[in-house]
Amino acid sequence: MLILSQCIGRKEDPRGDAFAGDATCSSCHPSAYAAHQHTAHAFASAPAGGHSVLGSFIAPNNSFLFPGNVVVRMEQNKNRYYQSAYANGQLQEQATFDITIGQGRKAQTYLSWHDGKYFQLPLSWFRPVNNWANSPGFPATYPYYKREIASSCFGCHSSYVQYETRFEGVRKTESFRENKVVFGITCERCHGPAQEHVAFHLQHPDEKSAHNITRIGQFTRQQQVDMCAVCHAGLKTPQRDLFEFRPGDRLSDYIMADYFATPAEQSANDVHGRQYQLLTASKCFRMSNTMTCTTCHDPHQDQRTDLTAYTKKCMSCHQPGTANFCTSKEDIKVLQQQCVNCHMPEQPSSVITLLAGGQQQPIADSLRSHLIKIYR
């Protein structure tokens, strides 16, 4: 009866019957679920609307001017939101906001669905200028509405997207069903399908030991790091659908192994997206047998601005008075507050740059480097 009522009340999951969905997880894990809702993982993607789009739709802050008297305006009509391009006052092109990508702590970009395909909109919202900006890598001279978004992009910015693949000769094409997306990085993206786990514990409510669910702590270090590297190793062409990846799998079965080569300084690795390569090139990682991403990051908590918490992680290994403590002559209390800023500084990305309205040169997004070392 309990299982039947749970199944009847559960919304159909596009990933299949093996998945329980976050709402089900929250009923037994309310604290972890509530905390996760404030993390970057949870905001990796969301339905676009007034609650999720940060940029202004009110004049004069709703416009971006291109050369040749071409302007793109953010417009709203009832519950629909648009980026509309006008040339000399005449509407040239228009697309809807359908999906929001990113929380907006640094920036936010948007996707529009049309005729079975998703396209990135020409303008993104950029926090450093607190305004609309030309989307990364887009032409600076005109609004571009034709950049198609592949399923591999959803592989890191969602927990699932439903799509079909076709080949026209040697050309691969993909088509998407509108709104068939599991937004954000959800519980089961990292813990694996949970419906069997839910069914077991509904039948055995007094059993406190978790059954039929991934036990991440029992994985090898490489297995644990591979889980994060699915998304935090930058853009790649997967040999298998990344949505098929399950915790405990080897990522090298999905991505060509030479993609993860990690020379000491990683000069070719941009600070955006290549955290895996940068971390594994760090001496801290190479000198440890146990360090993983979760040594410093709790994926259930939003700690991105809590540098004190990260400093404590550093200090757990780098104790004052030991040979591996900082050699700076600064006061020790000052040093204990600066570990991350000095040894993992924020650096400009050469990949993520946005052009703000009225500017000639794009502004680089700055992200914290995961190459831990002494910077001079």
GROMACS .gro file of C-alpha atoms in nm:
model
  376
    1MET     CA    1   0.000   0.000   0.000
    2LEU     CA    2   0.279   0.241   0.094
    3ILE     CA    3   0.471   0.169  -0.224
    4LEU     CA    4   0.159   0.196  -0.441
    5SER     CA    5   0.058   0.532  -0.289
    6GLN     CA    6   0.412   0.662  -0.334
    7CYS     CA    7   0.417   0.561  -0.699
    8ILE     CA    8   0.072   0.708  -0.769
    9GLY     CA    9   0.171   1.043  -0.617
   10ARG     CA   10   0.507   1.055  -0.795
   11LYS     CA   11   0.538   1.266  -1.107
   12GLU     CA   12   0.657   1.069  -1.409
   13ASP     CA   13   1.033   1.103  -1.447
   14PRO     CA   14   1.155   1.134  -1.808
   15ARG     CA   15   1.467   0.936  -1.710
   16GLY     CA   16   1.259   0.624  -1.647
   17ASP     CA   17   1.102   0.424  -1.366
   18ALA     CA   18   1.436   0.362  -1.192
   19PHE     CA   19   1.448   0.728  -1.083
   20ALA     CA   20   1.258   0.859  -0.782
   21GLY     CA   21   1.299   1.235  -0.832
   22ASP     CA   22   1.420   1.503  -0.591
   23ALA     CA   23   1.080   1.554  -0.430
   24THR     CA   24   1.085   1.194  -0.314
   25CYS     CA   25   1.440   1.229  -0.180
   26SER     CA   26   1.338   1.537   0.017
   27SER     CA   27   1.079   1.347   0.220
   28CYS     CA   28   1.353   1.150   0.403
   29HIS     CA   29   1.648   1.386   0.356
   30PRO     CA   30   1.492   1.731   0.411
   31SER     CA   31   1.806   1.907   0.542
   32ALA     CA   32   2.035   1.792   0.262
   33TYR     CA   33   1.767   1.869   0.004
   34ALA     CA   34   1.696   2.218   0.140
   35ALA     CA   35   2.066   2.309   0.155
   36HIS     CA   36   2.125   2.177  -0.197
   37GLN     CA   37   1.861   2.414  -0.337
   38HIS     CA   38   2.102   2.705  -0.279
   39THR     CA   39   2.402   2.551  -0.453
   40ALA     CA   40   2.543   2.618  -0.800
   41HIS     CA   41   2.447   2.260  -0.893
   42ALA     CA   42   2.081   2.331  -0.829
   43PHE     CA   43   2.098   2.648  -1.043
   44ALA     CA   44   2.286   2.487  -1.333
   45SER     CA   45   1.962   2.526  -1.531
   46ALA     CA   46   1.602   2.629  -1.472
   47PRO     CA   47   1.289   2.716  -1.669
   48ALA     CA   48   1.324   3.077  -1.783
   49GLY     CA   49   1.085   3.333  -1.638
   50GLY     CA   50   1.053   3.631  -1.411
   51HIS     CA   51   1.175   3.426  -1.114
   52SER     CA   52   1.495   3.303  -1.282
   53VAL     CA   53   1.608   3.567  -1.535
   54LEU     CA   54   1.816   3.831  -1.359
   55GLY     CA   55   1.845   4.097  -1.627
   56SER     CA   56   1.609   4.392  -1.658
   57PHE     CA   57   1.309   4.406  -1.892
   58ILE     CA   58   1.244   4.772  -1.810
   59ALA     CA   59   1.372   5.057  -2.032
   60PRO     CA   60   1.637   5.185  -2.061
   61ASN     CA   61   1.813   4.887  -1.899
   62ASN     CA   62   1.655   4.628  -2.127
   63SER     CA   63   1.853   4.709  -2.443
   64PHE     CA   64   2.187   4.631  -2.606
   65LEU     CA   65   2.304   4.838  -2.902
   66PHE     CA   66   2.498   4.681  -3.190
   67PRO     CA   67   2.669   4.878  -3.471
   68GLY     CA   68   2.446   5.003  -3.752
   69ASN     CA   69   2.161   5.113  -3.529
   70VAL     CA   70   2.067   4.751  -3.443
   71VAL     CA   71   1.928   4.703  -3.095
   72VAL     CA   72   1.820   4.393  -2.905
   73ARG     CA   73   1.550   4.452  -2.646
   74MET     CA   74   1.433   4.228  -2.365
   75GLU     CA   75   1.055   4.223  -2.393
   76GLN     CA   76   0.769   4.062  -2.203
   77ASN     CA   77   0.424   3.974  -2.333
   78LYS     CA   78   0.207   3.815  -2.065
   79ASN     CA   79   0.407   3.515  -1.940
   80ARG     CA   80   0.650   3.500  -2.233
   81TYR     CA   81   0.989   3.669  -2.243
   82TYR     CA   82   1.177   3.759  -2.562
   83GLN     CA   83   1.502   3.888  -2.703
   84SER     CA   84   1.390   4.098  -2.999
   85ALA     CA   85   1.628   4.246  -3.258
   86TYR     CA   86   1.532   4.573  -3.427
   87ALA     CA   87   1.709   4.747  -3.717
   88ASN     CA   88   1.614   5.112  -3.754
   89GLY     CA   89   1.306   5.044  -3.548
   90GLN     CA   90   1.186   4.744  -3.752
   91LEU     CA   91   1.163   4.398  -3.591
   92GLN     CA   92   1.414   4.166  -3.759
   93GLU     CA   93   1.427   3.859  -3.538
   94GLN     CA   94   1.282   3.739  -3.210
   95ALA     CA   95   1.327   3.437  -2.983
   96THR     CA   96   1.181   3.332  -2.650
   97PHE     CA   97   1.359   3.281  -2.321
   98ASP     CA   98   1.296   2.912  -2.247
   99ILE     CA   99   1.585   2.795  -2.027
  100THR     CA  100   1.809   2.986  -1.786
  101ILE     CA  101   2.164   2.858  -1.749
  102GLY     CA  102   2.344   2.956  -1.428
  103GLN     CA  103   2.258   3.122  -1.100
  104GLY     CA  104   2.412   3.453  -1.203
  105ARG     CA  105   2.680   3.485  -0.937
  106LYS     CA  106   2.910   3.559  -1.231
  107ALA     CA  107   2.685   3.548  -1.536
  108GLN     CA  108   2.372   3.394  -1.680
  109THR     CA  109   2.291   3.284  -2.032
  110TYR     CA  110   1.969   3.165  -2.194
  111LEU     CA  111   1.836   2.906  -2.440
  112SER     CA  112   1.543   2.922  -2.675
  113TRP     CA  113   1.359   2.618  -2.816
  114HIS     CA  114   1.237   2.626  -3.175
  115ASP     CA  115   1.138   2.349  -3.414
  116GLY     CA  116   1.305   2.070  -3.214
  117LYS     CA  117   1.630   2.252  -3.144
  118TYR     CA  118   1.772   2.467  -2.865
  119PHE     CA  119   1.959   2.786  -2.950
  120GLN     CA  120   2.163   3.013  -2.724
  121LEU     CA  121   2.026   3.366  -2.719
  122PRO     CA  122   2.257   3.646  -2.837
  123LEU     CA  123   2.261   3.831  -2.504
  124SER     CA  124   2.359   3.709  -2.159
  125TRP     CA  125   2.347   3.884  -1.822
  126PHE     CA  126   2.691   3.972  -1.680
  127ARG     CA  127   2.725   4.059  -1.314
  128PRO     CA  128   3.056   4.258  -1.336
  129VAL     CA  129   2.871   4.523  -1.538
  130ASN     CA  130   2.528   4.444  -1.388
  131ASN     CA  131   2.380   4.455  -1.736
  132TRP     CA  132   2.320   4.269  -2.058
  133ALA     CA  133   2.625   4.164  -2.260
  134ASN     CA  134   2.697   3.988  -2.587
  135SER     CA  135   2.703   3.613  -2.521
  136PRO     CA  136   3.048   3.445  -2.503
  137GLY     CA  137   3.202   3.381  -2.844
  138PHE     CA  138   2.922   3.555  -3.034
  139PRO     CA  139   2.994   3.810  -3.312
  140ALA     CA  140   3.032   4.164  -3.182
  141THR     CA  141   2.881   4.333  -3.486
  142TYR     CA  142   2.529   4.186  -3.503
  143PRO     CA  143   2.287   3.976  -3.294
  144TYR     CA  144   2.331   3.606  -3.369
  145TYR     CA  145   2.035   3.375  -3.310
  146LYS     CA  146   2.157   3.054  -3.479
  147ARG     CA  147   2.400   2.897  -3.232
  148GLU     CA  148   2.265   2.545  -3.177
  149ILE     CA  149   2.310   2.382  -2.836
  150ALA     CA  150   2.406   2.015  -2.834
  151SER     CA  151   2.298   1.748  -2.588
  152SER     CA  152   2.652   1.747  -2.447
  153CYS     CA  153   2.591   2.099  -2.313
  154PHE     CA  154   2.291   1.969  -2.121
  155GLY     CA  155   2.517   1.691  -1.995
  156CYS     CA  156   2.676   1.939  -1.754
  157HIS     CA  157   2.396   2.190  -1.707
  158SER     CA  158   2.108   1.952  -1.638
  159SER     CA  159   2.040   1.605  -1.505
  160TYR     CA  160   1.868   1.488  -1.823
  161VAL     CA  161   1.738   1.607  -2.157
  162GLN     CA  162   1.530   1.400  -2.396
  163TYR     CA  163   1.661   1.405  -2.751
  164GLU     CA  164   1.689   1.196  -3.066
  165THR     CA  165   1.994   1.158  -3.288
  166ARG     CA  166   1.985   1.128  -3.665
  167PHE     CA  167   2.254   1.113  -3.931
  168GLU     CA  168   2.226   1.293  -4.261
  169GLY     CA  169   2.516   1.134  -4.444
  170VAL     CA  170   2.808   1.189  -4.207
  171ARG     CA  171   2.642   1.488  -4.040
  172LYS     CA  172   2.495   1.421  -3.697
  173THR     CA  173   2.183   1.611  -3.599
  174GLU     CA  174   1.986   1.617  -3.276
  175SER     CA  175   1.626   1.706  -3.205
  176PHE     CA  176   1.477   1.784  -2.863
  177ARG     CA  177   1.129   1.767  -2.722
  178GLU     CA  178   1.034   2.096  -2.563
  179ASN     CA  179   1.067   2.106  -2.183
  180LYS     CA  180   1.166   1.739  -2.153
  181VAL     CA  181   1.447   1.842  -1.918
  182VAL     CA  182   1.535   1.752  -1.561
  183PHE     CA  183   1.669   2.091  -1.456
  184GLY     CA  184   1.975   2.141  -1.237
  185ILE     CA  185   2.215   1.880  -1.105
  186THR     CA  186   1.984   1.672  -0.891
  187CYS     CA  187   2.031   1.412  -0.616
  188GLU     CA  188   2.029   1.113  -0.849
  189ARG     CA  189   2.284   1.260  -1.090
  190CYS     CA  190   2.544   1.198  -0.819
  191HIS     CA  191   2.384   0.922  -0.612
  192GLY     CA  192   2.239   0.714  -0.893
  193PRO     CA  193   1.880   0.598  -0.957
  194ALA     CA  194   1.698   0.577  -0.624
  195GLN     CA  195   1.359   0.418  -0.679
  196GLU     CA  196   1.471   0.077  -0.549
  197HIS     CA  197   1.622   0.253  -0.247
  198VAL     CA  198   1.291   0.429  -0.183
  199ALA     CA  199   1.089   0.109  -0.222
  200PHE     CA  200   1.312  -0.083   0.020
  201HIS     CA  201   1.292   0.179   0.294
  202LEU     CA  202   0.916   0.221   0.256
  203GLN     CA  203   0.890  -0.153   0.321
  204HIS     CA  204   1.148  -0.139   0.603
  205PRO     CA  205   1.094   0.199   0.775
  206ASP     CA  206   1.302   0.102   1.080
  207GLU     CA  207   1.611   0.010   0.877
  208LYS     CA  208   1.870   0.288   0.923
  209SER     CA  209   2.142   0.150   0.697
  210ALA     CA  210   2.100   0.271   0.339
  211HIS     CA  211   2.011   0.000   0.087
  212ASN     CA  212   2.000  -0.001  -0.292
  213ILE     CA  213   2.178   0.333  -0.328
  214THR     CA  214   2.528   0.438  -0.425
  215ARG     CA  215   2.778   0.447  -0.137
  216ILE     CA  216   3.022   0.707  -0.261
  217GLY     CA  217   3.252   0.669   0.039
  218GLN     CA  218   3.330   0.313  -0.067
  219PHE     CA  219   3.461   0.418  -0.410
  220THR     CA  220   3.828   0.446  -0.500
  221ARG     CA  221   3.971   0.795  -0.521
  222GLN     CA  222   3.965   0.783  -0.901
  223GLN     CA  223   3.601   0.677  -0.903
  224GLN     CA  224   3.512   0.968  -0.676
  225VAL     CA  225   3.704   1.221  -0.883
  226ASP     CA  226   3.559   1.081  -1.206
  227MET     CA  227   3.208   1.164  -1.081
  228CYS     CA  228   3.301   1.532  -1.065
  229ALA     CA  229   3.512   1.524  -1.382
  230VAL     CA  230   3.204   1.433  -1.588
  231CYS     CA  231   3.131   1.807  -1.579
  232HIS     CA  232   3.439   1.968  -1.429
  233ALA     CA  233   3.688   1.862  -1.695
  234GLY     CA  234   3.578   2.107  -1.961
  235LEU     CA  235   3.424   2.063  -2.304
  236LYS     CA  236   3.480   1.727  -2.468
  237THR     CA  237   3.328   1.497  -2.727
  238PRO     CA  238   3.196   1.196  -2.537
  239GLN     CA  239   3.213   0.849  -2.689
  240ARG     CA  240   2.899   0.757  -2.493
  241ASP     CA  241   2.603   0.960  -2.370
  242LEU     CA  242   2.710   1.122  -2.041
  243PHE     CA  243   2.358   1.079  -1.905
  244GLU     CA  244   2.434   0.706  -1.900
  245PHE     CA  245   2.722   0.763  -1.656
  246ARG     CA  246   2.651   0.617  -1.314
  247PRO     CA  247   2.847   0.679  -0.993
  248GLY     CA  248   3.128   0.426  -0.982
  249ASP     CA  249   3.175   0.413  -1.360
  250ARG     CA  250   3.512   0.493  -1.514
  251LEU     CA  251   3.497   0.820  -1.704
  252SER     CA  252   3.767   0.690  -1.938
  253ASP     CA  253   3.496   0.455  -2.072
  254TYR     CA  254   3.302   0.764  -2.183
  255ILE     CA  255   3.582   1.006  -2.276
  256MET     CA  256   3.909   0.936  -2.458
  257ALA     CA  257   4.174   0.881  -2.189
  258ASP     CA  258   4.433   1.119  -2.339
  259TYR     CA  259   4.187   1.404  -2.280
  260PHE     CA  260   4.280   1.396  -1.912
  261ALA     CA  261   4.660   1.425  -1.953
  262THR     CA  262   4.786   1.660  -1.680
  263PRO     CA  263   5.125   1.825  -1.738
  264ALA     CA  264   5.263   2.008  -1.434
  265GLU     CA  265   5.156   2.365  -1.507
  266GLN     CA  266   4.856   2.301  -1.731
  267SER     CA  267   4.923   2.619  -1.927
  268ALA     CA  268   4.681   2.499  -2.196
  269ASN     CA  269   4.396   2.453  -1.949
  270ASP     CA  270   4.164   2.747  -1.910
  271VAL     CA  271   4.051   2.828  -1.558
  272HIS     CA  272   3.690   2.777  -1.668
  273GLY     CA  273   3.569   2.419  -1.669
  274ARG     CA  274   3.905   2.240  -1.647
  275GLN     CA  275   3.911   2.207  -1.268
  276TYR     CA  276   3.989   1.836  -1.289
  277GLN     CA  277   4.305   1.886  -1.491
  278LEU     CA  278   4.420   2.177  -1.273
  279LEU     CA  279   4.354   1.999  -0.944
  280THR     CA  280   4.524   1.676  -1.046
  281ALA     CA  281   4.830   1.874  -1.159
  282SER     CA  282   4.857   2.034  -0.812
  283LYS     CA  283   5.122   1.915  -0.569
  284CYS     CA  284   4.860   1.891  -0.293
  285PHE     CA  285   4.675   1.631  -0.499
  286ARG     CA  286   4.983   1.447  -0.622
  287MET     CA  287   5.132   1.416  -0.273
  288SER     CA  288   4.810   1.278  -0.126
  289ASN     CA  289   4.653   0.934  -0.157
  290THR     CA  290   4.314   1.046  -0.036
  291MET     CA  291   4.246   1.400  -0.161
  292THR     CA  292   3.937   1.430  -0.382
  293CYS     CA  293   3.706   1.714  -0.484
  294THR     CA  294   3.489   1.657  -0.176
  295THR     CA  295   3.789   1.696   0.053
  296CYS     CA  296   3.721   2.069   0.015
  297HIS     CA  297   3.374   2.085  -0.138
  298ASP     CA  298   3.052   1.972   0.027
  299PRO     CA  299   2.816   1.933  -0.272
  300HIS     CA  300   2.515   1.971  -0.039
  301GLN     CA  301   2.621   2.317   0.083
  302ASP     CA  302   2.669   2.657  -0.079
  303GLN     CA  303   3.019   2.745   0.046
  304ARG     CA  304   3.144   2.935  -0.257
  305THR     CA  305   3.191   3.265  -0.076
  306ASP     CA  306   3.291   3.115   0.261
  307LEU     CA  307   3.669   3.142   0.231
  308THR     CA  308   3.707   3.071   0.602
  309ALA     CA  309   3.565   2.722   0.551
  310TYR     CA  310   3.812   2.655   0.271
  311THR     CA  311   4.101   2.794   0.475
  312LYS     CA  312   4.021   2.545   0.750
  313LYS     CA  313   4.054   2.269   0.492
  314CYS     CA  314   4.400   2.397   0.399
  315MET     CA  315   4.501   2.428   0.763
  316SER     CA  316   4.403   2.068   0.835
  317CYS     CA  317   4.720   1.967   0.645
  318HIS     CA  318   4.931   2.285   0.654
  319GLN     CA  319   4.971   2.344   1.027
  320PRO     CA  320   5.172   2.640   1.165
  321GLY     CA  321   5.520   2.538   1.275
  322THR     CA  322   5.547   2.254   1.025
  323ALA     CA  323   5.764   2.238   0.714
  324ASN     CA  324   5.467   2.261   0.480
  325PHE     CA  325   5.324   2.581   0.632
  326CYS     CA  326   5.341   2.913   0.451
  327THR     CA  327   5.684   3.080   0.459
  328SER     CA  328   5.549   3.435   0.424
  329LYS     CA  329   5.645   3.681   0.698
  330GLU     CA  330   5.288   3.802   0.738
  331ASP     CA  331   5.115   3.770   1.074
  332ILE     CA  332   4.993   3.414   1.119
  333LYS     CA  333   4.634   3.524   1.174
  334VAL     CA  334   4.644   3.711   0.844
  335LEU     CA  335   4.791   3.408   0.668
  336GLN     CA  336   4.518   3.185   0.800
  337GLN     CA  337   4.263   3.402   0.620
  338GLN     CA  338   4.449   3.416   0.288
  339CYS     CA  339   4.528   3.055   0.192
  340VAL     CA  340   4.279   3.039  -0.094
  341ASN     CA  341   4.333   3.391  -0.228
  342CYS     CA  342   4.709   3.340  -0.245
  343HIS     CA  343   4.733   2.979  -0.359
  344MET     CA  344   4.414   2.950  -0.565
  345PRO     CA  345   4.366   3.305  -0.695
  346GLU     CA  346   4.084   3.420  -0.919
  347GLN     CA  347   4.209   3.443  -1.276
  348PRO     CA  348   4.052   3.567  -1.600
  349SER     CA  349   3.912   3.307  -1.839
  350SER     CA  350   4.015   3.320  -2.202
  351VAL     CA  351   3.710   3.112  -2.292
  352ILE     CA  352   3.431   3.302  -2.115
  353THR     CA  353   3.445   3.666  -2.224
  354LEU     CA  354   3.148   3.898  -2.269
  355LEU     CA  355   3.119   4.228  -2.450
  356ALA     CA  356   2.919   4.488  -2.260
  357GLY     CA  357   2.716   4.751  -2.442
  358GLY     CA  358   2.919   5.049  -2.562
  359GLN     CA  359   3.256   4.878  -2.503
  360GLN     CA  360   3.515   4.785  -2.763
  361GLN     CA  361   3.695   4.510  -2.574
  362PRO     CA  362   3.530   4.206  -2.411
  363ILE     CA  363   3.558   4.153  -2.037
  364ALA     CA  364   3.684   3.817  -1.915
  365ASP     CA  365   3.493   3.628  -1.651
  366SER     CA  366   3.717   3.557  -1.352
  367LEU     CA  367   3.712   3.222  -1.178
  368ARG     CA  368   3.916   3.067  -0.900
  369SER     CA  369   4.200   2.852  -1.025
  370HIS     CA  370   4.214   2.492  -0.907
  371LEU     CA  371   4.589   2.471  -0.975
  372ILE     CA  372   4.707   2.492  -0.614
  373LYS     CA  373   5.060   2.632  -0.601
  374ILE     CA  374   5.278   2.923  -0.495
  375TYR     CA  375   5.195   3.217  -0.721
  376ARG     CA  376   5.453   3.493  -0.752
   0.00000   0.00000   0.00000
